[in-house]
Amino acid sequence: MSVQRMSVLTVRARINDRLTTGWTAFTGRPLAPYQAAVVRIGFALCFGGFLLREWPNRRVLYGDRSAWSLDLARQMLTNTHAFTVLAWSGDRWWFETVYTTAIAVSVLLLLGWRTRTMSVLFMVCVLSIQNRSVLVGDGGDNVVHLMAIYLAFTRCGTVWSLDARRRRLHREHPERLEHPERPDGDRTGVALWAALGLLLGYAQFSGIDTQGMLDPGLYTWSTVFWAFWLLAAVWWWLGRRDPQGEPRALMDALGDMLHNCAMLVVAVEVCLIYATAGWYKIQGSLWQGGSAIYFPLHLDYFDPWPALSNVLAGHLVLVFLVTYSTVIVQVAFPFLVFNRRIKNVLLVLTITEHLAIAVMLGLPFFSLAMVAADAVFLPTPFLLWIGRTLAPRPARTPQSAPASPAT
């Protein structure tokens, strides 16, 4: 056999090994669990914090006192087929209930309590609040809007969540389980699932949905919500019937693949955001001239710290450098982010840029949304270091060590 043929076979073998390894990882476990946790925490904090900040203005922005009346919102919803439960009623009690529920769901998702359910409810709350008044908000709202949908398809509670803590305690102390051989048999999850099923059925068949958003059909919101509900039931039933069986293993593999695909979509979305922002900036004359950031620093609406803005605007060379570096980083991000070393440098620059926007322009929630989206690219060792720093685990003493099976 010739040397050339041996080389070809060696290359094929390496490619096959890498494809096999990649497919095994793709179907065998949820990838980027720490990144998913940071994305979950970041967007829950962003949306919940925004709702709390706007609590005094909530009725003017999204409620019965909004300039964008309920009739106008319903007319637009008829054309866009968007989803919002706030269109079902114009009563104040209904708005207050939805708004307060959105804050509670954001807190529970941030803590990681029943993340499978809370991620879907978080999506419903984000869509309901934002689609009620589509003209309110900034670019950060669009990012939260998209990421809330993607999060519903991820396993974002695998780590750094109350769910992960509960699973760990069950593994370490199985005697606390009502049915140790059935890890999915908790009553709280079943009760929550049943209650949400009743609410969804009532919303669809009682006539409260006057916009037809939950009408039966293949491409309707009712299909999405009932699919989530039924898949949760099948997954739970298989866990009760045969936790180690092949059907449950297949469901877990499908869940892992769905999570991995959703995380890939999040990464692609971030690249598209930076690519479109960068290429649109290139076409602007102010960005080409290197003076684009000078003008927002003199707008009263984006000037929370006038003295600081005047200091930056007074150094024209610095304005020029910041303007051009912003464009370069955003245009280069989609092409260089998959190089491990360059990616870390780009992340430092983009996160610094958004922190500067939060301080200089007074847009904290836009910046928090973008930083949370950037977190999908953060290296795992760095996130593990942050976890150890923020929540160090005490060393086990001989007295607290678990007993061996022999005892």
CSV table of C-alpha atoms in Angstrom, one decimal:
chain,number,residue,atom,x,y,z
A,1,MET,CA,0.0,0.0,0.0
A,2,SER,CA,1.4,3.4,-1.0
A,3,VAL,CA,2.3,6.1,1.4
A,4,GLN,CA,-0.2,8.4,-0.2
A,5,ARG,CA,-3.1,5.9,0.3
A,6,MET,CA,-2.0,5.4,3.9
A,7,SER,CA,-2.2,9.2,4.5
A,8,VAL,CA,-5.6,9.3,3.0
A,9,LEU,CA,-6.9,6.5,5.2
A,10,THR,CA,-5.3,8.2,8.3
A,11,VAL,CA,-7.1,11.4,7.5
A,12,ARG,CA,-10.4,9.6,7.0
A,13,ALA,CA,-10.0,7.8,10.3
A,14,ARG,CA,-9.3,11.0,12.1
A,15,ILE,CA,-12.3,12.7,10.5
A,16,ASN,CA,-14.6,9.7,11.4
A,17,ASP,CA,-13.3,9.8,15.0
A,18,ARG,CA,-14.0,13.5,15.4
A,19,LEU,CA,-17.4,13.1,13.8
A,20,THR,CA,-18.2,10.2,16.2
A,21,THR,CA,-17.0,12.1,19.2
A,22,GLY,CA,-18.9,15.2,18.2
A,23,TRP,CA,-22.1,13.3,17.6
A,24,THR,CA,-21.8,11.5,20.9
A,25,ALA,CA,-21.3,14.8,22.7
A,26,PHE,CA,-24.2,16.4,20.8
A,27,THR,CA,-26.6,13.6,21.7
A,28,GLY,CA,-25.2,12.5,25.0
A,29,ARG,CA,-25.2,15.6,27.2
A,30,PRO,CA,-26.3,19.3,27.2
A,31,LEU,CA,-23.3,21.3,26.0
A,32,ALA,CA,-22.3,24.7,27.6
A,33,PRO,CA,-24.4,24.2,30.8
A,34,TYR,CA,-22.6,27.0,32.6
A,35,GLN,CA,-23.1,29.4,29.7
A,36,ALA,CA,-26.8,28.5,29.6
A,37,ALA,CA,-27.1,29.2,33.3
A,38,VAL,CA,-25.4,32.7,32.9
A,39,VAL,CA,-27.7,33.5,30.0
A,40,ARG,CA,-30.7,32.4,32.1
A,41,ILE,CA,-29.7,34.5,35.1
A,42,GLY,CA,-28.7,37.5,33.0
A,43,PHE,CA,-32.0,37.8,31.1
A,44,ALA,CA,-34.2,37.0,34.1
A,45,LEU,CA,-32.3,39.7,36.0
A,46,CYS,CA,-32.6,42.1,33.0
A,47,PHE,CA,-36.4,41.7,32.5
A,48,GLY,CA,-37.3,41.5,36.1
A,49,GLY,CA,-35.2,44.5,37.0
A,50,PHE,CA,-36.7,46.5,34.1
A,51,LEU,CA,-40.2,45.7,35.4
A,52,LEU,CA,-39.3,46.7,38.9
A,53,ARG,CA,-37.8,50.0,37.7
A,54,GLU,CA,-40.8,50.8,35.7
A,55,TRP,CA,-43.3,49.9,38.4
A,56,PRO,CA,-44.4,53.5,39.0
A,57,ASN,CA,-44.9,53.9,35.2
A,58,ARG,CA,-46.3,50.4,34.4
A,59,ARG,CA,-49.8,51.5,33.6
A,60,VAL,CA,-48.7,54.3,31.3
A,61,LEU,CA,-46.3,52.0,29.5
A,62,TYR,CA,-48.3,48.8,29.2
A,63,GLY,CA,-51.6,49.2,31.0
A,64,ASP,CA,-54.9,51.0,30.9
A,65,ARG,CA,-53.3,54.5,30.7
A,66,SER,CA,-51.0,53.7,27.8
A,67,ALA,CA,-51.0,56.0,24.8
A,68,TRP,CA,-50.9,52.8,22.7
A,69,SER,CA,-54.5,51.9,23.5
A,70,LEU,CA,-55.8,48.3,23.7
A,71,ASP,CA,-57.8,48.8,20.5
A,72,LEU,CA,-54.6,49.8,18.6
A,73,ALA,CA,-52.7,46.9,20.1
A,74,ARG,CA,-55.5,44.5,19.0
A,75,GLN,CA,-55.5,45.9,15.5
A,76,MET,CA,-51.7,45.3,15.2
A,77,LEU,CA,-51.9,41.9,16.7
A,78,THR,CA,-54.5,40.9,14.1
A,79,ASN,CA,-51.9,41.6,11.4
A,80,THR,CA,-48.8,40.4,13.1
A,81,HIS,CA,-50.3,37.3,14.8
A,82,ALA,CA,-48.1,38.1,17.9
A,83,PHE,CA,-48.9,36.7,21.3
A,84,THR,CA,-49.9,38.7,24.4
A,85,VAL,CA,-52.4,37.7,27.2
A,86,LEU,CA,-52.8,41.4,27.9
A,87,ALA,CA,-55.0,41.7,24.8
A,88,TRP,CA,-57.6,39.4,26.4
A,89,SER,CA,-58.9,42.1,28.8
A,90,GLY,CA,-58.6,45.8,29.4
A,91,ASP,CA,-59.4,45.6,33.1
A,92,ARG,CA,-56.8,46.9,35.5
A,93,TRP,CA,-56.8,43.8,37.7
A,94,TRP,CA,-55.9,41.7,34.7
A,95,PHE,CA,-52.9,43.9,33.8
A,96,GLU,CA,-51.7,44.0,37.4
A,97,THR,CA,-51.9,40.3,37.7
A,98,VAL,CA,-49.9,39.7,34.5
A,99,TYR,CA,-47.3,42.3,35.4
A,100,THR,CA,-46.8,41.0,39.0
A,101,THR,CA,-46.7,37.4,37.7
A,102,ALA,CA,-44.0,38.5,35.2
A,103,ILE,CA,-41.8,39.8,38.1
A,104,ALA,CA,-42.4,36.6,40.1
A,105,VAL,CA,-41.5,34.4,37.1
A,106,SER,CA,-38.4,36.3,36.5
A,107,VAL,CA,-37.2,35.9,40.1
A,108,LEU,CA,-38.0,32.1,40.0
A,109,LEU,CA,-36.2,31.7,36.7
A,110,LEU,CA,-33.2,33.6,38.1
A,111,LEU,CA,-33.1,31.2,41.1
A,112,GLY,CA,-33.6,28.2,38.8
A,113,TRP,CA,-36.7,26.9,40.4
A,114,ARG,CA,-38.5,24.5,38.0
A,115,THR,CA,-36.6,25.9,35.1
A,116,ARG,CA,-38.4,23.8,32.5
A,117,THR,CA,-41.7,25.4,33.5
A,118,MET,CA,-40.4,28.8,34.4
A,119,SER,CA,-38.5,29.2,31.1
A,120,VAL,CA,-41.8,28.7,29.2
A,121,LEU,CA,-43.7,31.1,31.5
A,122,PHE,CA,-40.9,33.6,31.1
A,123,MET,CA,-41.3,33.5,27.4
A,124,VAL,CA,-45.1,34.0,27.8
A,125,CYS,CA,-44.5,37.0,30.2
A,126,VAL,CA,-41.9,38.6,27.9
A,127,LEU,CA,-44.1,38.3,24.8
A,128,SER,CA,-47.2,39.5,26.7
A,129,ILE,CA,-45.6,42.6,28.2
A,130,GLN,CA,-43.6,43.7,25.1
A,131,ASN,CA,-46.3,42.9,22.5
A,132,ARG,CA,-48.8,45.0,24.4
A,133,SER,CA,-46.9,48.2,23.5
A,134,VAL,CA,-44.5,47.5,20.7
A,135,LEU,CA,-43.3,51.1,20.4
A,136,VAL,CA,-41.9,51.2,24.0
A,137,GLY,CA,-38.4,50.1,24.7
A,138,ASP,CA,-35.0,50.0,23.0
A,139,GLY,CA,-32.8,47.5,21.2
A,140,GLY,CA,-32.3,45.6,24.5
A,141,ASP,CA,-36.0,44.7,24.4
A,142,ASN,CA,-35.6,43.0,21.0
A,143,VAL,CA,-32.7,40.9,22.4
A,144,VAL,CA,-34.7,39.9,25.5
A,145,HIS,CA,-37.7,39.1,23.2
A,146,LEU,CA,-35.6,36.7,21.1
A,147,MET,CA,-33.6,35.1,23.9
A,148,ALA,CA,-36.7,34.4,26.0
A,149,ILE,CA,-38.0,32.2,23.1
A,150,TYR,CA,-34.7,30.4,22.8
A,151,LEU,CA,-34.3,29.8,26.5
A,152,ALA,CA,-37.6,27.9,26.5
A,153,PHE,CA,-35.8,25.2,24.5
A,154,THR,CA,-32.7,24.9,26.6
A,155,ARG,CA,-31.8,23.0,29.8
A,156,CYS,CA,-30.7,26.2,31.5
A,157,GLY,CA,-31.1,24.8,35.0
A,158,THR,CA,-28.5,22.0,34.7
A,159,VAL,CA,-26.1,24.0,37.0
A,160,TRP,CA,-26.3,27.0,39.3
A,161,SER,CA,-30.0,26.6,40.1
A,162,LEU,CA,-32.3,25.3,42.8
A,163,ASP,CA,-33.2,22.4,40.5
A,164,ALA,CA,-29.5,21.4,40.4
A,165,ARG,CA,-29.3,21.7,44.2
A,166,ARG,CA,-32.4,19.5,44.6
A,167,ARG,CA,-31.0,16.9,42.3
A,168,ARG,CA,-27.7,16.9,44.1
A,169,LEU,CA,-29.4,16.5,47.5
A,170,HIS,CA,-31.4,13.6,46.2
A,171,ARG,CA,-28.3,11.9,45.0
A,172,GLU,CA,-26.5,12.4,48.3
A,173,HIS,CA,-29.6,11.7,50.5
A,174,PRO,CA,-31.9,9.3,48.6
A,175,GLU,CA,-33.7,8.5,51.8
A,176,ARG,CA,-35.4,11.9,51.6
A,177,LEU,CA,-37.2,10.9,48.5
A,178,GLU,CA,-40.8,9.6,48.7
A,179,HIS,CA,-39.9,7.1,45.9
A,180,PRO,CA,-36.1,6.8,45.7
A,181,GLU,CA,-36.3,4.7,42.6
A,182,ARG,CA,-38.4,7.3,40.8
A,183,PRO,CA,-36.5,10.6,40.8
A,184,ASP,CA,-39.3,12.4,38.8
A,185,GLY,CA,-42.1,11.7,41.2
A,186,ASP,CA,-42.2,14.9,43.2
A,187,ARG,CA,-45.7,16.2,43.9
A,188,THR,CA,-44.8,19.8,43.4
A,189,GLY,CA,-43.9,19.3,39.7
A,190,VAL,CA,-47.1,17.3,39.1
A,191,ALA,CA,-49.3,19.9,40.7
A,192,LEU,CA,-47.6,22.7,38.8
A,193,TRP,CA,-48.0,20.8,35.5
A,194,ALA,CA,-51.7,20.0,36.2
A,195,ALA,CA,-52.5,23.6,37.2
A,196,LEU,CA,-50.9,25.0,34.0
A,197,GLY,CA,-52.8,22.5,31.9
A,198,LEU,CA,-56.1,23.6,33.4
A,199,LEU,CA,-55.2,27.3,32.9
A,200,LEU,CA,-54.2,26.6,29.2
A,201,GLY,CA,-57.4,24.7,28.6
A,202,TYR,CA,-59.5,27.4,30.2
A,203,ALA,CA,-57.8,30.1,28.1
A,204,GLN,CA,-58.4,28.2,24.9
A,205,PHE,CA,-61.9,27.0,25.3
A,206,SER,CA,-63.6,29.6,27.6
A,207,GLY,CA,-63.7,32.4,25.0
A,208,ILE,CA,-61.4,34.7,27.0
A,209,ASP,CA,-59.0,34.8,24.0
A,210,THR,CA,-60.9,37.2,21.8
A,211,GLN,CA,-58.0,37.6,19.4
A,212,GLY,CA,-57.9,33.9,18.4
A,213,MET,CA,-54.2,33.5,19.5
A,214,LEU,CA,-54.9,30.1,20.9
A,215,ASP,CA,-57.2,28.8,18.1
A,216,PRO,CA,-56.5,25.2,17.2
A,217,GLY,CA,-54.2,24.7,14.2
A,218,LEU,CA,-50.8,23.4,13.3
A,219,TYR,CA,-49.0,26.8,13.2
A,220,THR,CA,-50.6,28.5,16.2
A,221,TRP,CA,-49.5,29.4,19.7
A,222,SER,CA,-51.8,26.7,21.2
A,223,THR,CA,-49.8,24.0,19.4
A,224,VAL,CA,-46.6,25.3,20.9
A,225,PHE,CA,-48.0,25.5,24.4
A,226,TRP,CA,-49.8,22.1,24.3
A,227,ALA,CA,-46.6,20.5,22.8
A,228,PHE,CA,-44.6,21.8,25.8
A,229,TRP,CA,-47.2,20.5,28.2
A,230,LEU,CA,-47.6,17.1,26.6
A,231,LEU,CA,-43.9,16.5,26.2
A,232,ALA,CA,-43.4,17.3,29.9
A,233,ALA,CA,-46.1,14.7,30.7
A,234,VAL,CA,-44.4,12.0,28.5
A,235,TRP,CA,-41.0,12.7,30.0
A,236,TRP,CA,-42.3,12.4,33.5
A,237,TRP,CA,-44.4,9.3,32.8
A,238,LEU,CA,-41.4,7.5,31.3
A,239,GLY,CA,-39.3,8.5,34.3
A,240,ARG,CA,-41.9,7.0,36.6
A,241,ARG,CA,-42.4,3.8,34.5
A,242,ASP,CA,-38.8,3.0,33.7
A,243,PRO,CA,-36.2,5.6,34.5
A,244,GLN,CA,-33.4,3.5,33.0
A,245,GLY,CA,-35.3,2.3,29.9
A,246,GLU,CA,-34.6,3.1,26.3
A,247,PRO,CA,-37.7,5.4,25.8
A,248,ARG,CA,-36.6,7.6,28.6
A,249,ALA,CA,-33.0,7.6,27.3
A,250,LEU,CA,-34.3,8.6,23.9
A,251,MET,CA,-36.3,11.5,25.4
A,252,ASP,CA,-33.2,12.6,27.3
A,253,ALA,CA,-31.1,12.5,24.1
A,254,LEU,CA,-33.7,14.5,22.2
A,255,GLY,CA,-33.8,17.0,25.0
A,256,ASP,CA,-30.0,17.3,24.9
A,257,MET,CA,-30.1,17.8,21.1
A,258,LEU,CA,-32.8,20.4,21.4
A,259,HIS,CA,-30.8,22.2,24.1
A,260,ASN,CA,-27.6,22.1,22.0
A,261,CYS,CA,-29.4,23.4,18.9
A,262,ALA,CA,-31.0,26.2,20.9
A,263,MET,CA,-27.6,27.3,22.3
A,264,LEU,CA,-26.2,27.2,18.8
A,265,VAL,CA,-29.0,29.5,17.7
A,266,VAL,CA,-28.3,31.9,20.6
A,267,ALA,CA,-24.6,32.0,19.5
A,268,VAL,CA,-25.6,32.6,15.8
A,269,GLU,CA,-28.1,35.3,16.9
A,270,VAL,CA,-25.3,37.2,18.8
A,271,CYS,CA,-23.1,37.0,15.7
A,272,LEU,CA,-25.9,38.4,13.6
A,273,ILE,CA,-26.5,41.2,16.0
A,274,TYR,CA,-22.9,42.4,15.9
A,275,ALA,CA,-22.6,41.8,12.1
A,276,THR,CA,-25.7,43.9,11.2
A,277,ALA,CA,-24.7,46.6,13.7
A,278,GLY,CA,-21.2,46.8,12.4
A,279,TRP,CA,-22.1,46.8,8.7
A,280,TYR,CA,-24.8,49.4,9.2
A,281,LYS,CA,-22.3,51.6,11.0
A,282,ILE,CA,-19.8,51.3,8.1
A,283,GLN,CA,-22.4,52.9,5.8
A,284,GLY,CA,-22.9,55.9,8.0
A,285,SER,CA,-20.9,59.1,7.3
A,286,LEU,CA,-20.4,59.9,11.0
A,287,TRP,CA,-19.0,56.5,11.7
A,288,GLN,CA,-16.7,56.8,8.6
A,289,GLY,CA,-15.5,60.2,9.9
A,290,GLY,CA,-14.8,58.9,13.4
A,291,SER,CA,-17.2,61.3,15.2
A,292,ALA,CA,-20.3,59.2,15.7
A,293,ILE,CA,-20.1,58.8,19.5
A,294,TYR,CA,-19.5,62.5,20.0
A,295,PHE,CA,-23.1,63.5,19.3
A,296,PRO,CA,-25.0,61.1,21.7
A,297,LEU,CA,-22.8,62.4,24.5
A,298,HIS,CA,-24.5,65.8,24.1
A,299,LEU,CA,-28.1,64.6,24.1
A,300,ASP,CA,-29.9,65.3,27.3
A,301,TYR,CA,-31.8,62.0,27.1
A,302,PHE,CA,-28.6,60.0,27.0
A,303,ASP,CA,-26.6,62.2,29.5
A,304,PRO,CA,-26.9,60.8,33.0
A,305,TRP,CA,-23.4,62.1,33.9
A,306,PRO,CA,-22.9,65.4,32.1
A,307,ALA,CA,-19.5,66.0,33.6
A,308,LEU,CA,-18.2,62.6,32.5
A,309,SER,CA,-19.7,63.0,29.0
A,310,ASN,CA,-18.0,66.4,28.6
A,311,VAL,CA,-14.6,64.9,29.6
A,312,LEU,CA,-14.9,62.2,27.0
A,313,ALA,CA,-16.2,64.5,24.3
A,314,GLY,CA,-13.4,67.0,25.0
A,315,HIS,CA,-10.8,64.5,23.8
A,316,LEU,CA,-11.3,64.2,20.1
A,317,VAL,CA,-8.6,61.7,19.6
A,318,LEU,CA,-10.2,59.4,22.1
A,319,VAL,CA,-13.6,59.9,20.5
A,320,PHE,CA,-12.0,58.9,17.1
A,321,LEU,CA,-10.4,55.8,18.5
A,322,VAL,CA,-13.5,54.6,20.4
A,323,THR,CA,-15.7,55.2,17.3
A,324,TYR,CA,-13.4,53.2,15.0
A,325,SER,CA,-12.7,50.4,17.5
A,326,THR,CA,-16.4,49.9,18.0
A,327,VAL,CA,-16.9,49.4,14.3
A,328,ILE,CA,-13.9,47.1,13.9
A,329,VAL,CA,-14.9,44.9,16.9
A,330,GLN,CA,-18.5,44.5,15.7
A,331,VAL,CA,-17.6,43.7,12.1
A,332,ALA,CA,-14.8,41.3,13.1
A,333,PHE,CA,-16.8,39.5,15.9
A,334,PRO,CA,-18.7,36.9,13.7
A,335,PHE,CA,-15.5,36.0,11.9
A,336,LEU,CA,-13.0,35.8,14.8
A,337,VAL,CA,-15.2,34.6,17.7
A,338,PHE,CA,-14.5,31.0,17.0
A,339,ASN,CA,-10.8,31.4,17.6
A,340,ARG,CA,-10.3,30.7,21.3
A,341,ARG,CA,-7.6,33.3,22.1
A,342,ILE,CA,-9.0,36.1,19.9
A,343,LYS,CA,-12.5,35.3,21.2
A,344,ASN,CA,-11.5,36.1,24.8
A,345,VAL,CA,-10.1,39.5,23.7
A,346,LEU,CA,-13.2,40.3,21.7
A,347,LEU,CA,-15.4,39.4,24.7
A,348,VAL,CA,-13.4,41.8,26.9
A,349,LEU,CA,-13.8,44.6,24.4
A,350,THR,CA,-17.6,44.0,23.8
A,351,ILE,CA,-18.4,43.7,27.5
A,352,THR,CA,-16.4,46.8,28.3
A,353,GLU,CA,-18.2,48.6,25.5
A,354,HIS,CA,-21.6,47.7,26.9
A,355,LEU,CA,-20.6,48.6,30.4
A,356,ALA,CA,-19.5,52.0,29.1
A,357,ILE,CA,-22.9,52.4,27.3
A,358,ALA,CA,-24.7,51.6,30.6
A,359,VAL,CA,-22.7,54.3,32.4
A,360,MET,CA,-22.2,57.0,29.8
A,361,LEU,CA,-25.6,56.8,28.0
A,362,GLY,CA,-27.8,55.6,30.9
A,363,LEU,CA,-28.9,52.4,29.2
A,364,PRO,CA,-28.3,49.7,31.9
A,365,PHE,CA,-30.8,47.2,30.8
A,366,PHE,CA,-29.8,47.3,27.1
A,367,SER,CA,-26.2,46.7,28.2
A,368,LEU,CA,-27.2,43.9,30.6
A,369,ALA,CA,-29.1,42.2,27.9
A,370,MET,CA,-26.1,42.3,25.5
A,371,VAL,CA,-23.7,41.2,28.2
A,372,ALA,CA,-26.0,38.3,29.0
A,373,ALA,CA,-26.1,37.4,25.3
A,374,ASP,CA,-22.3,37.6,25.1
A,375,ALA,CA,-22.1,35.1,28.0
A,376,VAL,CA,-22.8,32.3,25.6
A,377,PHE,CA,-19.2,32.6,24.4
A,378,LEU,CA,-17.5,32.8,27.8
A,379,PRO,CA,-14.9,30.1,28.5
A,380,THR,CA,-16.0,27.4,30.9
A,381,PRO,CA,-12.9,27.6,33.1
A,382,PHE,CA,-13.6,31.3,33.7
A,383,LEU,CA,-17.2,30.6,34.7
A,384,LEU,CA,-16.1,27.8,37.0
A,385,TRP,CA,-13.6,30.2,38.6
A,386,ILE,CA,-16.4,32.7,39.1
A,387,GLY,CA,-18.6,30.0,40.7
A,388,ARG,CA,-15.8,29.0,43.1
A,389,THR,CA,-15.2,32.6,44.0
A,390,LEU,CA,-18.8,33.6,44.6
A,391,ALA,CA,-19.9,30.4,46.3
A,392,PRO,CA,-16.9,28.5,47.7
A,393,ARG,CA,-17.8,25.0,49.1
A,394,PRO,CA,-16.5,24.3,52.6
A,395,ALA,CA,-14.1,21.4,52.9
A,396,ARG,CA,-15.7,18.3,54.3
A,397,THR,CA,-14.5,17.2,57.7
A,398,PRO,CA,-14.1,13.6,58.7
A,399,GLN,CA,-17.2,13.8,60.9
A,400,SER,CA,-19.4,15.1,58.0
A,401,ALA,CA,-18.1,12.6,55.4
A,402,PRO,CA,-20.8,10.2,54.2
A,403,ALA,CA,-20.7,6.7,55.6
A,404,SER,CA,-19.3,3.9,53.4
A,405,PRO,CA,-21.7,1.2,52.0
A,406,ALA,CA,-20.1,-1.3,54.3
A,407,THR,CA,-21.4,0.5,57.4
